[in-house]
Amino acid sequence: MVRVRFAPSPTGFLHIGSARTFIFNWLYARHNNGTMVLRIDDTDVDRNTQASRDSIFDGLKWLDLGWDELYHQSERIELHRQVAWKIFEKGLAYRDFTPASAESDTKERSDGPWLFNPAMRELSAEESQRRADAGEPFVLRFRVPRDSSHPVEFRDAVYGAQSKLPADIEDFALLRSNGLPTYHMASCADDIDLNISHIIRGQDHLTNTFKHVLIFEAAGAALPTFAHLPLLIAPEGSKLSKRKHGPVVSVTTYRDAGFLPHAFVNFLCLLGWSPKDNREQMARQELTDAFSFEGINHSNAVVNFTDQDPFDPKAVWLNAELIRTMPVEELAKQLLPFVPNAEPGKMLQVAPLIQERIKLLKDVSTAADFFFLDELPPYDSAELIPQKGDAPMALAVLERARDVLSTVEFKHDALDQALRAAAQDLKIKPGQMFQPIRVAVCGRKNAPPLFETLEVLGRETTLKRINAALALL
Ligand code: GLU
């Protein structure tokens, strides 16, 4: 039975690398009819924030993939402690009474990496118990076997065989001096208790895994399969970080710019994984069917962005394609939050007119703003003058348009016929007729098709805007 978990710590906003880890766990679970566990790693009380919790849940809910079980580590601390003390009782952990201040001194003074404090590692059981009973604070440390002929080993499903000598692993803490579990302890105790079969997480945790292997073995638990994911890096090659790269690393930035959840999921899937058959645009079911550890690359995945353009062109392309092909009712629903106070019925009429013209949902505010405004923002009246025409021509066009549009039926074909006939009458080209009207009603030349636009705007607004344009000439 496949059971995977995504285990974010609520100490920052939801990073796109974390979102990718979530998605790969989800795909692996769904591909194998397994269970997706969401576990909030909230034992670090000093660093947890509510804003971060909200950012994680907001971001994950927006991805719209869901999860099957939810746990909070902070509610499971007793279990973490029990597993730690079970390891202690087996003689595989010991109390280290070195005061925190002296501890950093010893660690700094020694040559090479600090491994353990011999006086503490060798403290007799009686002495250790006596000092604990007397209330002296201590850190509970794992007693890493010091037999250098036995490396710690495991096989990573992505990176292959891994091995590390004990001489490179310090006696790491299981419980802090305040009694709270460390990340290593809490994570392994929960992975064991929750029967996690596959641990899929960022490559930055690969070296932690040696410690985790030691904990699993000490606790008498079977090792899960580990699969580490290549890192996401910036175009200049450094690891993506909020501090360095700003909002492009936050999931909510994509949401707020108007990426569709699935386009974003699709994009993240292609960072470090590929279906090996050149497919890029894939539906959720296609991703689920194709997902496997074999498709995960070893090399880090580059997210392309610049100071001018924060979004990877591939993400934007996938989004534009999805917008172009989605049902118009669904598009209208997705566009609504991007136009304050837009009326849903109106949006349903506007959506088909901009479906091929926008790449991000937020583009609706520039591509279709004039549909939702009572009054147009100021525009340059020179725009009203048709190509190869002059101000008197613009005036004649708009006056004639006002007459025609006062009576004609506001339907595509009727508008088309009436305005073409008017152009013929005025002895001008249809384009010369249409441009002043388009600018008068949209405030610019670059706009959706005219007759559809007029139909949506309606007679009253159209005439009001033509009058306003006439006043400019
Ligand atoms: N809470 C850890 C993190 O956010 C989880 C790592 C893991 O998956 O074990 O990095």
GROMACS .gro file of C-alpha atoms and ligand atoms in nm:
model
  483
    1MET     CA    1   0.000   0.000   0.000
    2VAL     CA    2   0.155   0.329  -0.111
    3ARG     CA    3   0.139   0.605   0.151
    4VAL     CA    4   0.323   0.929   0.085
    5ARG     CA    5   0.339   1.254   0.274
    6PHE     CA    6   0.404   1.619   0.208
    7ALA     CA    7   0.546   1.776   0.524
    8PRO     CA    8   0.583   2.154   0.509
    9SER     CA    9   0.706   2.355   0.806
   10PRO     CA   10   0.491   2.664   0.863
   11THR     CA   11   0.788   2.897   0.886
   12GLY     CA   12   0.751   3.077   0.552
   13PHE     CA   13   0.513   3.119   0.257
   14LEU     CA   14   0.452   2.823   0.021
   15HIS     CA   15   0.757   2.806  -0.206
   16ILE     CA   16   0.713   2.679  -0.563
   17GLY     CA   17   0.968   2.405  -0.488
   18SER     CA   18   0.748   2.287  -0.201
   19ALA     CA   19   0.446   2.298  -0.429
   20ARG     CA   20   0.632   2.075  -0.674
   21THR     CA   21   0.717   1.831  -0.393
   22PHE     CA   22   0.350   1.825  -0.299
   23ILE     CA   23   0.247   1.761  -0.661
   24PHE     CA   24   0.498   1.479  -0.714
   25ASN     CA   25   0.381   1.311  -0.393
   26TRP     CA   26   0.022   1.353  -0.505
   27LEU     CA   27   0.090   1.211  -0.851
   28TYR     CA   28   0.276   0.915  -0.706
   29ALA     CA   29  -0.011   0.844  -0.466
   30ARG     CA   30  -0.276   0.873  -0.736
   31HIS     CA   31  -0.075   0.672  -0.988
   32ASN     CA   32  -0.055   0.388  -0.736
   33ASN     CA   33  -0.401   0.422  -0.582
   34GLY     CA   34  -0.225   0.518  -0.263
   35THR     CA   35  -0.285   0.768   0.015
   36MET     CA   36  -0.169   1.128   0.020
   37VAL     CA   37  -0.090   1.254   0.369
   38LEU     CA   38  -0.048   1.623   0.447
   39ARG     CA   39   0.158   1.665   0.760
   40ILE     CA   40   0.225   2.008   0.903
   41ASP     CA   41   0.571   2.000   1.063
   42ASP     CA   42   0.494   2.257   1.329
   43THR     CA   43   0.716   2.156   1.619
   44ASP     CA   44   0.939   2.463   1.591
   45VAL     CA   45   0.709   2.685   1.796
   46ASP     CA   46   0.941   2.985   1.784
   47ARG     CA   47   0.947   2.998   1.406
   48ASN     CA   48   0.590   2.892   1.318
   49THR     CA   49   0.356   3.167   1.208
   50GLN     CA   50  -0.013   3.178   1.135
   51ALA     CA   51   0.060   3.372   0.815
   52SER     CA   52   0.274   3.085   0.698
   53ARG     CA   53   0.008   2.827   0.784
   54ASP     CA   54  -0.244   3.030   0.588
   55SER     CA   55  -0.006   3.062   0.294
   56ILE     CA   56   0.046   2.684   0.286
   57PHE     CA   57  -0.325   2.601   0.300
   58ASP     CA   58  -0.424   2.880   0.060
   59GLY     CA   59  -0.159   2.768  -0.187
   60LEU     CA   60  -0.240   2.397  -0.162
   61LYS     CA   61  -0.614   2.456  -0.188
   62TRP     CA   62  -0.556   2.669  -0.495
   63LEU     CA   63  -0.364   2.382  -0.661
   64ASP     CA   64  -0.693   2.199  -0.629
   65LEU     CA   65  -0.545   1.851  -0.591
   66GLY     CA   66  -0.648   1.777  -0.232
   67TRP     CA   67  -0.513   1.525   0.018
   68ASP     CA   68  -0.652   1.227   0.204
   69GLU     CA   69  -0.528   1.266   0.562
   70LEU     CA   70  -0.409   1.566   0.762
   71TYR     CA   71  -0.185   1.568   1.071
   72HIS     CA   72  -0.016   1.833   1.281
   73GLN     CA   73   0.312   1.730   1.437
   74SER     CA   74   0.252   1.958   1.733
   75GLU     CA   75  -0.029   1.722   1.839
   76ARG     CA   76   0.199   1.419   1.821
   77ILE     CA   77   0.491   1.523   2.039
   78GLU     CA   78   0.421   1.252   2.298
   79LEU     CA   79   0.467   0.990   2.026
   80HIS     CA   80   0.795   1.149   1.912
   81ARG     CA   81   0.922   1.142   2.270
   82GLN     CA   82   0.819   0.781   2.318
   83VAL     CA   83   1.014   0.671   2.012
   84ALA     CA   84   1.316   0.873   2.128
   85TRP     CA   85   1.310   0.708   2.472
   86LYS     CA   86   1.265   0.365   2.318
   87ILE     CA   87   1.588   0.428   2.129
   88PHE     CA   88   1.751   0.546   2.452
   89GLU     CA   89   1.641   0.231   2.634
   90LYS     CA   90   1.810   0.022   2.367
   91GLY     CA   91   2.134   0.205   2.447
   92LEU     CA   92   2.131   0.379   2.109
   93ALA     CA   93   2.094   0.730   2.249
   94TYR     CA   94   2.240   0.911   2.548
   95ARG     CA   95   2.188   1.224   2.753
   96ASP     CA   96   2.428   1.509   2.682
   97PHE     CA   97   2.436   1.755   2.971
   98THR     CA   98   2.677   1.999   2.804
   99PRO     CA   99   2.525   2.343   2.864
  100ALA     CA  100   2.419   2.511   2.539
  101SER     CA  101   2.675   2.792   2.581
  102ALA     CA  102   2.969   2.553   2.639
  103GLU     CA  103   2.845   2.329   2.360
  104SER     CA  104   2.918   2.577   2.084
  105ASP     CA  105   3.263   2.640   2.238
  106THR     CA  106   3.355   2.270   2.224
  107LYS     CA  107   3.220   2.240   1.873
  108GLU     CA  108   3.422   2.535   1.751
  109ARG     CA  109   3.745   2.441   1.923
  110SER     CA  110   3.783   2.086   1.795
  111ASP     CA  111   3.963   2.005   1.471
  112GLY     CA  112   3.746   1.881   1.186
  113PRO     CA  113   3.371   1.841   1.216
  114TRP     CA  114   3.234   1.797   1.566
  115LEU     CA  115   3.116   1.440   1.619
  116PHE     CA  116   3.037   1.403   1.989
  117ASN     CA  117   3.151   1.496   2.335
  118PRO     CA  118   3.327   1.182   2.468
  119ALA     CA  119   3.262   1.267   2.832
  120MET     CA  120   2.891   1.266   2.761
  121ARG     CA  121   2.881   0.975   2.522
  122GLU     CA  122   3.061   0.759   2.779
  123LEU     CA  123   2.875   0.883   3.087
  124SER     CA  124   2.764   0.586   3.298
  125ALA     CA  125   2.395   0.502   3.306
  126GLU     CA  126   2.380   0.570   3.680
  127GLU     CA  127   2.549   0.908   3.656
  128SER     CA  128   2.328   1.003   3.362
  129GLN     CA  129   2.016   0.908   3.556
  130ARG     CA  130   2.134   1.085   3.870
  131ARG     CA  131   2.196   1.413   3.687
  132ALA     CA  132   1.863   1.391   3.507
  133ASP     CA  133   1.683   1.323   3.837
  134ALA     CA  134   1.854   1.628   3.984
  135GLY     CA  135   1.686   1.832   3.712
  136GLU     CA  136   1.994   1.911   3.504
  137PRO     CA  137   1.889   1.992   3.147
  138PHE     CA  138   2.016   1.770   2.865
  139VAL     CA  139   1.991   1.702   2.495
  140LEU     CA  140   1.912   1.344   2.399
  141ARG     CA  141   2.162   1.242   2.130
  142PHE     CA  142   2.172   0.952   1.892
  143ARG     CA  143   2.472   0.729   1.955
  144VAL     CA  144   2.601   0.698   1.596
  145PRO     CA  145   2.786   0.364   1.568
  146ARG     CA  146   3.155   0.449   1.539
  147ASP     CA  147   3.258   0.134   1.355
  148SER     CA  148   3.415   0.295   1.049
  149SER     CA  149   3.398  -0.026   0.847
  150HIS     CA  150   3.018   0.003   0.835
  151PRO     CA  151   2.892   0.290   0.627
  152VAL     CA  152   2.531   0.400   0.653
  153GLU     CA  153   2.366   0.306   0.326
  154PHE     CA  154   2.041   0.335   0.138
  155ARG     CA  155   1.923   0.337  -0.218
  156ASP     CA  156   1.753   0.651  -0.341
  157ALA     CA  157   1.487   0.590  -0.607
  158VAL     CA  158   1.618   0.889  -0.803
  159TYR     CA  159   1.985   0.929  -0.712
  160GLY     CA  160   2.074   0.561  -0.668
  161ALA     CA  161   2.304   0.404  -0.407
  162GLN     CA  162   2.405   0.637  -0.122
  163SER     CA  163   2.665   0.573   0.141
  164LYS     CA  164   2.825   0.773   0.420
  165LEU     CA  165   3.086   0.680   0.678
  166PRO     CA  166   2.990   0.723   1.043
  167ALA     CA  167   3.296   0.946   1.080
  168ASP     CA  168   3.098   1.201   0.879
  169ILE     CA  169   2.786   1.185   1.095
  170GLU     CA  170   2.777   1.362   1.429
  171ASP     CA  171   2.581   1.236   1.729
  172PHE     CA  172   2.274   1.437   1.631
  173ALA     CA  173   2.003   1.540   1.874
  174LEU     CA  174   1.670   1.357   1.903
  175LEU     CA  175   1.526   1.571   2.183
  176ARG     CA  176   1.625   1.928   2.261
  177SER     CA  177   1.701   2.048   2.613
  178ASN     CA  178   1.343   2.181   2.634
  179GLY     CA  179   1.221   1.824   2.572
  180LEU     CA  180   1.087   1.897   2.225
  181PRO     CA  181   1.178   1.663   1.939
  182THR     CA  182   1.415   1.775   1.666
  183TYR     CA  183   1.305   1.764   1.302
  184HIS     CA  184   1.488   1.432   1.253
  185MET     CA  185   1.313   1.269   1.547
  186ALA     CA  186   0.965   1.404   1.485
  187SER     CA  187   0.980   1.334   1.115
  188CYS     CA  188   1.099   0.973   1.148
  189ALA     CA  189   0.864   0.890   1.438
  190ASP     CA  190   0.573   1.016   1.230
  191ASP     CA  191   0.686   0.849   0.912
  192ILE     CA  192   0.699   0.521   1.104
  193ASP     CA  193   0.369   0.571   1.285
  194LEU     CA  194   0.185   0.688   0.972
  195ASN     CA  195   0.322   0.391   0.773
  196ILE     CA  196   0.476   0.614   0.510
  197SER     CA  197   0.598   0.386   0.232
  198HIS     CA  198   0.773   0.646   0.013
  199ILE     CA  199   0.943   0.966   0.127
  200ILE     CA  200   0.952   1.203  -0.169
  201ARG     CA  201   1.115   1.539  -0.092
  202GLY     CA  202   1.371   1.793  -0.205
  203GLN     CA  203   1.729   1.694  -0.273
  204ASP     CA  204   1.838   1.928   0.008
  205HIS     CA  205   1.724   1.651   0.244
  206LEU     CA  206   1.941   1.381   0.088
  207THR     CA  207   2.217   1.414   0.351
  208ASN     CA  208   1.962   1.413   0.636
  209THR     CA  209   1.850   1.076   0.513
  210PHE     CA  210   2.158   0.900   0.661
  211LYS     CA  211   2.044   1.014   1.005
  212HIS     CA  212   1.692   0.903   0.926
  213VAL     CA  213   1.814   0.559   0.821
  214LEU     CA  214   1.988   0.529   1.160
  215ILE     CA  215   1.669   0.631   1.342
  216PHE     CA  216   1.448   0.391   1.146
  217GLU     CA  217   1.688   0.106   1.219
  218ALA     CA  218   1.719   0.198   1.586
  219ALA     CA  219   1.343   0.211   1.618
  220GLY     CA  220   1.318  -0.132   1.459
  221ALA     CA  221   1.117  -0.004   1.162
  222ALA     CA  222   1.150  -0.109   0.799
  223LEU     CA  223   1.303   0.157   0.576
  224PRO     CA  224   1.064   0.338   0.343
  225THR     CA  225   1.171   0.410  -0.014
  226PHE     CA  226   1.341   0.747  -0.043
  227ALA     CA  227   1.310   0.956  -0.360
  228HIS     CA  228   1.478   1.294  -0.365
  229LEU     CA  229   1.388   1.561  -0.617
  230PRO     CA  230   1.630   1.787  -0.804
  231LEU     CA  231   1.637   2.145  -0.682
  232LEU     CA  232   1.477   2.438  -0.859
  233ILE     CA  233   1.734   2.698  -0.950
  234ALA     CA  234   1.731   3.050  -1.090
  235PRO     CA  235   1.868   3.129  -1.439
  236GLU     CA  236   2.200   3.237  -1.284
  237GLY     CA  237   2.231   2.897  -1.119
  238SER     CA  238   2.164   2.962  -0.752
  239LYS     CA  239   1.895   2.787  -0.552
  240LEU     CA  240   1.562   2.967  -0.573
  241SER     CA  241   1.505   3.169  -0.262
  242LYS     CA  242   1.261   3.435  -0.155
  243ARG     CA  243   1.538   3.647  -0.010
  244LYS     CA  244   1.734   3.648  -0.334
  245HIS     CA  245   1.470   3.614  -0.601
  246GLY     CA  246   1.162   3.772  -0.449
  247PRO     CA  247   0.799   3.693  -0.523
  248VAL     CA  248   0.868   3.456  -0.818
  249VAL     CA  249   0.929   3.178  -0.569
  250SER     CA  250   0.592   3.213  -0.399
  251VAL     CA  251   0.292   3.010  -0.518
  252THR     CA  252   0.049   3.292  -0.445
  253THR     CA  253   0.232   3.520  -0.691
  254TYR     CA  254   0.127   3.286  -0.972
  255ARG     CA  255  -0.226   3.261  -0.840
  256ASP     CA  256  -0.260   3.637  -0.811
  257ALA     CA  257  -0.124   3.693  -1.162
  258GLY     CA  258  -0.393   3.470  -1.302
  259PHE     CA  259  -0.236   3.136  -1.366
  260LEU     CA  260  -0.490   2.858  -1.377
  261PRO     CA  261  -0.415   2.597  -1.112
  262HIS     CA  262  -0.373   2.319  -1.363
  263ALA     CA  263  -0.141   2.518  -1.592
  264PHE     CA  264   0.077   2.588  -1.290
  265VAL     CA  265   0.071   2.222  -1.185
  266ASN     CA  266   0.158   2.120  -1.540
  267PHE     CA  267   0.448   2.368  -1.545
  268LEU     CA  268   0.589   2.251  -1.211
  269CYS     CA  269   0.570   1.887  -1.324
  270LEU     CA  270   0.806   1.968  -1.608
  271LEU     CA  271   1.064   2.106  -1.364
  272GLY     CA  272   1.277   1.803  -1.297
  273TRP     CA  273   1.047   1.541  -1.450
  274SER     CA  274   0.945   1.452  -1.803
  275PRO     CA  275   0.728   1.180  -1.952
  276LYS     CA  276   1.018   1.100  -2.192
  277ASP     CA  277   0.803   1.140  -2.503
  278ASN     CA  278   0.828   1.517  -2.551
  279ARG     CA  279   0.480   1.580  -2.426
  280GLU     CA  280   0.451   1.906  -2.237
  281GLN     CA  281   0.090   2.008  -2.228
  282MET     CA  282  -0.076   1.735  -2.023
  283ALA     CA  283  -0.409   1.697  -1.847
  284ARG     CA  284  -0.418   1.591  -1.484
  285GLN     CA  285  -0.502   1.231  -1.570
  286GLU     CA  286  -0.222   1.217  -1.828
  287LEU     CA  287   0.026   1.340  -1.569
  288THR     CA  288  -0.101   1.083  -1.319
  289ASP     CA  289  -0.075   0.800  -1.569
  290ALA     CA  290   0.273   0.897  -1.686
  291PHE     CA  291   0.433   0.981  -1.351
  292SER     CA  292   0.718   0.761  -1.232
  293PHE     CA  293   1.048   0.802  -1.047
  294GLU     CA  294   1.230   0.696  -1.365
  295GLY     CA  295   1.120   1.018  -1.530
  296ILE     CA  296   1.281   1.235  -1.261
  297ASN     CA  297   1.609   1.400  -1.367
  298HIS     CA  298   1.919   1.422  -1.155
  299SER     CA  299   2.015   1.769  -1.263
  300ASN     CA  300   1.864   2.079  -1.110
  301ALA     CA  301   1.574   2.239  -1.293
  302VAL     CA  302   1.597   2.601  -1.407
  303VAL     CA  303   1.302   2.834  -1.361
  304ASN     CA  304   1.337   3.107  -1.623
  305PHE     CA  305   1.256   3.461  -1.526
  306THR     CA  306   1.402   3.808  -1.562
  307ASP     CA  307   1.362   4.135  -1.374
  308GLN     CA  308   1.123   4.253  -1.646
  309ASP     CA  309   0.927   3.932  -1.678
  310PRO     CA  310   0.881   3.733  -1.359
  311PHE     CA  311   0.716   3.433  -1.524
  312ASP     CA  312   0.877   3.146  -1.709
  313PRO     CA  313   0.768   3.161  -2.076
  314LYS     CA  314   0.673   2.793  -2.062
  315ALA     CA  315   0.437   2.855  -1.770
  316VAL     CA  316   0.278   3.145  -1.957
  317TRP     CA  317   0.243   2.938  -2.273
  318LEU     CA  318   0.080   2.648  -2.086
  319ASN     CA  319  -0.157   2.895  -1.923
  320ALA     CA  320  -0.251   3.066  -2.249
  321GLU     CA  321  -0.315   2.726  -2.411
  322LEU     CA  322  -0.538   2.618  -2.126
  323ILE     CA  323  -0.730   2.946  -2.136
  324ARG     CA  324  -0.775   2.910  -2.511
  325THR     CA  325  -0.919   2.561  -2.486
  326MET     CA  326  -1.130   2.577  -2.171
  327PRO     CA  327  -1.511   2.599  -2.172
  328VAL     CA  328  -1.615   2.961  -2.185
  329GLU     CA  329  -1.840   2.929  -1.877
  330GLU     CA  330  -1.542   2.807  -1.676
  331LEU     CA  331  -1.319   3.084  -1.812
  332ALA     CA  332  -1.579   3.346  -1.718
  333LYS     CA  333  -1.591   3.208  -1.365
  334GLN     CA  334  -1.212   3.217  -1.334
  335LEU     CA  335  -1.195   3.574  -1.470
  336LEU     CA  336  -1.449   3.718  -1.227
  337PRO     CA  337  -1.212   3.775  -0.932
  338PHE     CA  338  -0.982   3.979  -1.158
  339VAL     CA  339  -1.240   4.249  -1.230
  340PRO     CA  340  -1.382   4.415  -0.921
  341ASN     CA  341  -1.763   4.416  -0.912
  342ALA     CA  342  -1.799   4.253  -1.253
  343GLU     CA  343  -2.142   4.114  -1.321
  344PRO     CA  344  -2.122   3.738  -1.397
  345GLY     CA  345  -2.363   3.760  -1.693
  346LYS     CA  346  -2.152   4.031  -1.852
  347MET     CA  347  -1.834   3.831  -1.796
  348LEU     CA  348  -1.989   3.535  -1.972
  349GLN     CA  349  -2.041   3.758  -2.278
  350VAL     CA  350  -1.691   3.906  -2.258
  351ALA     CA  351  -1.499   3.581  -2.203
  352PRO     CA  352  -1.527   3.448  -2.561
  353LEU     CA  353  -1.411   3.785  -2.699
  354ILE     CA  354  -1.082   3.775  -2.510
  355GLN     CA  355  -1.023   3.401  -2.483
  356GLU     CA  356  -0.762   3.404  -2.760
  357ARG     CA  357  -0.614   3.736  -2.658
  358ILE     CA  358  -0.507   3.683  -2.298
  359LYS     CA  359  -0.227   3.474  -2.152
  360LEU     CA  360  -0.291   3.529  -1.783
  361LEU     CA  361  -0.631   3.576  -1.621
  362LYS     CA  362  -0.525   3.915  -1.491
  363ASP     CA  363  -0.487   4.032  -1.855
  364VAL     CA  364  -0.865   4.068  -1.851
  365SER     CA  365  -0.813   4.397  -1.671
  366THR     CA  366  -0.622   4.540  -1.966
  367ALA     CA  367  -0.788   4.351  -2.252
  368ALA     CA  368  -1.147   4.406  -2.145
  369ASP     CA  369  -1.147   4.689  -1.893
  370PHE     CA  370  -1.377   4.908  -2.107
  371PHE     CA  371  -1.662   4.656  -2.081
  372PHE     CA  372  -1.681   4.707  -1.707
  373LEU     CA  373  -1.620   5.081  -1.672
  374ASP     CA  374  -1.895   5.340  -1.655
  375GLU     CA  375  -1.672   5.596  -1.815
  376LEU     CA  376  -1.357   5.542  -2.024
  377PRO     CA  377  -1.031   5.678  -1.892
  378PRO     CA  378  -0.896   5.969  -2.103
  379TYR     CA  379  -0.746   5.866  -2.438
  380ASP     CA  380  -0.571   6.056  -2.715
  381SER     CA  381  -0.834   6.200  -2.952
  382ALA     CA  382  -0.587   6.159  -3.241
  383GLU     CA  383  -0.659   5.787  -3.218
  384LEU     CA  384  -1.012   5.858  -3.343
  385ILE     CA  385  -0.879   5.966  -3.683
  386PRO     CA  386  -0.897   5.677  -3.930
  387GLN     CA  387  -0.603   5.556  -4.136
  388LYS     CA  388  -0.554   5.779  -4.439
  389GLY     CA  389  -0.824   6.004  -4.300
  390ASP     CA  390  -0.853   6.329  -4.110
  391ALA     CA  391  -1.051   6.490  -3.830
  392PRO     CA  392  -1.350   6.583  -4.053
  393MET     CA  393  -1.368   6.218  -4.164
  394ALA     CA  394  -1.367   6.103  -3.800
  395LEU     CA  395  -1.641   6.352  -3.724
  396ALA     CA  396  -1.852   6.237  -4.021
  397VAL     CA  397  -1.803   5.872  -3.924
  398LEU     CA  398  -1.903   5.923  -3.562
  399GLU     CA  399  -2.204   6.137  -3.649
  400ARG     CA  400  -2.325   5.879  -3.898
  401ALA     CA  401  -2.252   5.601  -3.651
  402ARG     CA  402  -2.459   5.778  -3.388
  403ASP     CA  403  -2.758   5.789  -3.625
  404VAL     CA  404  -2.720   5.431  -3.741
  405LEU     CA  405  -2.661   5.292  -3.394
  406SER     CA  406  -2.966   5.470  -3.252
  407THR     CA  407  -3.198   5.247  -3.447
  408VAL     CA  408  -3.020   4.934  -3.568
  409GLU     CA  409  -3.074   4.609  -3.383
  410PHE     CA  410  -2.771   4.546  -3.154
  411LYS     CA  411  -2.688   4.206  -3.297
  412HIS     CA  412  -2.369   4.108  -3.476
  413ASP     CA  413  -2.507   4.067  -3.829
  414ALA     CA  414  -2.734   4.372  -3.820
  415LEU     CA  415  -2.450   4.589  -3.690
  416ASP     CA  416  -2.214   4.453  -3.953
  417GLN     CA  417  -2.456   4.527  -4.237
  418ALA     CA  418  -2.558   4.872  -4.116
  419LEU     CA  419  -2.206   4.998  -4.055
  420ARG     CA  420  -2.072   4.864  -4.385
  421ALA     CA  421  -2.361   5.033  -4.566
  422ALA     CA  422  -2.282   5.357  -4.385
  423ALA     CA  423  -1.917   5.333  -4.495
  424GLN     CA  424  -2.028   5.287  -4.855
  425ASP     CA  425  -2.257   5.586  -4.826
  426LEU     CA  426  -1.973   5.799  -4.691
  427LYS     CA  427  -1.748   5.663  -4.965
  428ILE     CA  428  -1.484   5.540  -4.724
  429LYS     CA  429  -1.334   5.198  -4.655
  430PRO     CA  430  -1.504   4.981  -4.389
  431GLY     CA  431  -1.183   4.999  -4.181
  432GLN     CA  432  -1.202   5.378  -4.184
  433MET     CA  433  -1.557   5.351  -4.057
  434PHE     CA  434  -1.478   5.101  -3.785
  435GLN     CA  435  -1.167   5.255  -3.632
  436PRO     CA  436  -1.320   5.576  -3.490
  437ILE     CA  437  -1.609   5.373  -3.349
  438ARG     CA  438  -1.372   5.122  -3.194
  439VAL     CA  439  -1.160   5.390  -3.030
  440ALA     CA  440  -1.472   5.578  -2.915
  441VAL     CA  441  -1.614   5.273  -2.736
  442CYS     CA  442  -1.293   5.097  -2.622
  443GLY     CA  443  -1.058   5.393  -2.573
  444ARG     CA  444  -0.794   5.232  -2.798
  445LYS     CA  445  -0.735   5.069  -3.136
  446ASN     CA  446  -0.625   4.732  -3.014
  447ALA     CA  447  -0.944   4.566  -2.898
  448PRO     CA  448  -1.162   4.260  -2.956
  449PRO     CA  449  -1.377   4.233  -3.273
  450LEU     CA  450  -1.602   4.536  -3.311
  451PHE     CA  451  -1.952   4.396  -3.367
  452GLU     CA  452  -1.929   4.150  -3.082
  453THR     CA  453  -1.795   4.429  -2.865
  454LEU     CA  454  -2.085   4.660  -2.951
  455GLU     CA  455  -2.333   4.383  -2.890
  456VAL     CA  456  -2.198   4.334  -2.538
  457LEU     CA  457  -2.171   4.705  -2.460
  458GLY     CA  458  -2.529   4.770  -2.575
  459ARG     CA  459  -2.690   5.071  -2.734
  460GLU     CA  460  -2.694   5.306  -2.439
  461THR     CA  461  -2.324   5.280  -2.350
  462THR     CA  462  -2.220   5.283  -2.715
  463LEU     CA  463  -2.409   5.605  -2.789
  464LYS     CA  464  -2.287   5.769  -2.471
  465ARG     CA  465  -1.925   5.696  -2.566
  466ILE     CA  466  -1.971   5.809  -2.925
  467ASN     CA  467  -2.109   6.139  -2.798
  468ALA     CA  468  -1.813   6.175  -2.565
  469ALA     CA  469  -1.577   6.112  -2.859
  470LEU     CA  470  -1.759   6.368  -3.074
  471ALA     CA  471  -1.705   6.622  -2.801
  472LEU     CA  472  -1.329   6.562  -2.833
  473LEU     CA  473  -1.317   6.637  -3.206
  474GLU     N1  474   0.937   1.990   0.733
  474GLU     C1  475   1.045   1.951   0.647
  474GLU     C2  476   1.068   2.060   0.546
  474GLU     O1  477   0.981   2.146   0.530
  474GLU     C3  478   1.006   1.821   0.582
  474GLU     C4  479   1.116   1.752   0.513
  474GLU     C5  480   1.074   1.610   0.484
  474GLU     O2  481   0.998   1.592   0.389
  474GLU     O3  482   1.115   1.522   0.558
  474GLU     O4  483   1.170   2.069   0.484
   0.00000   0.00000   0.00000
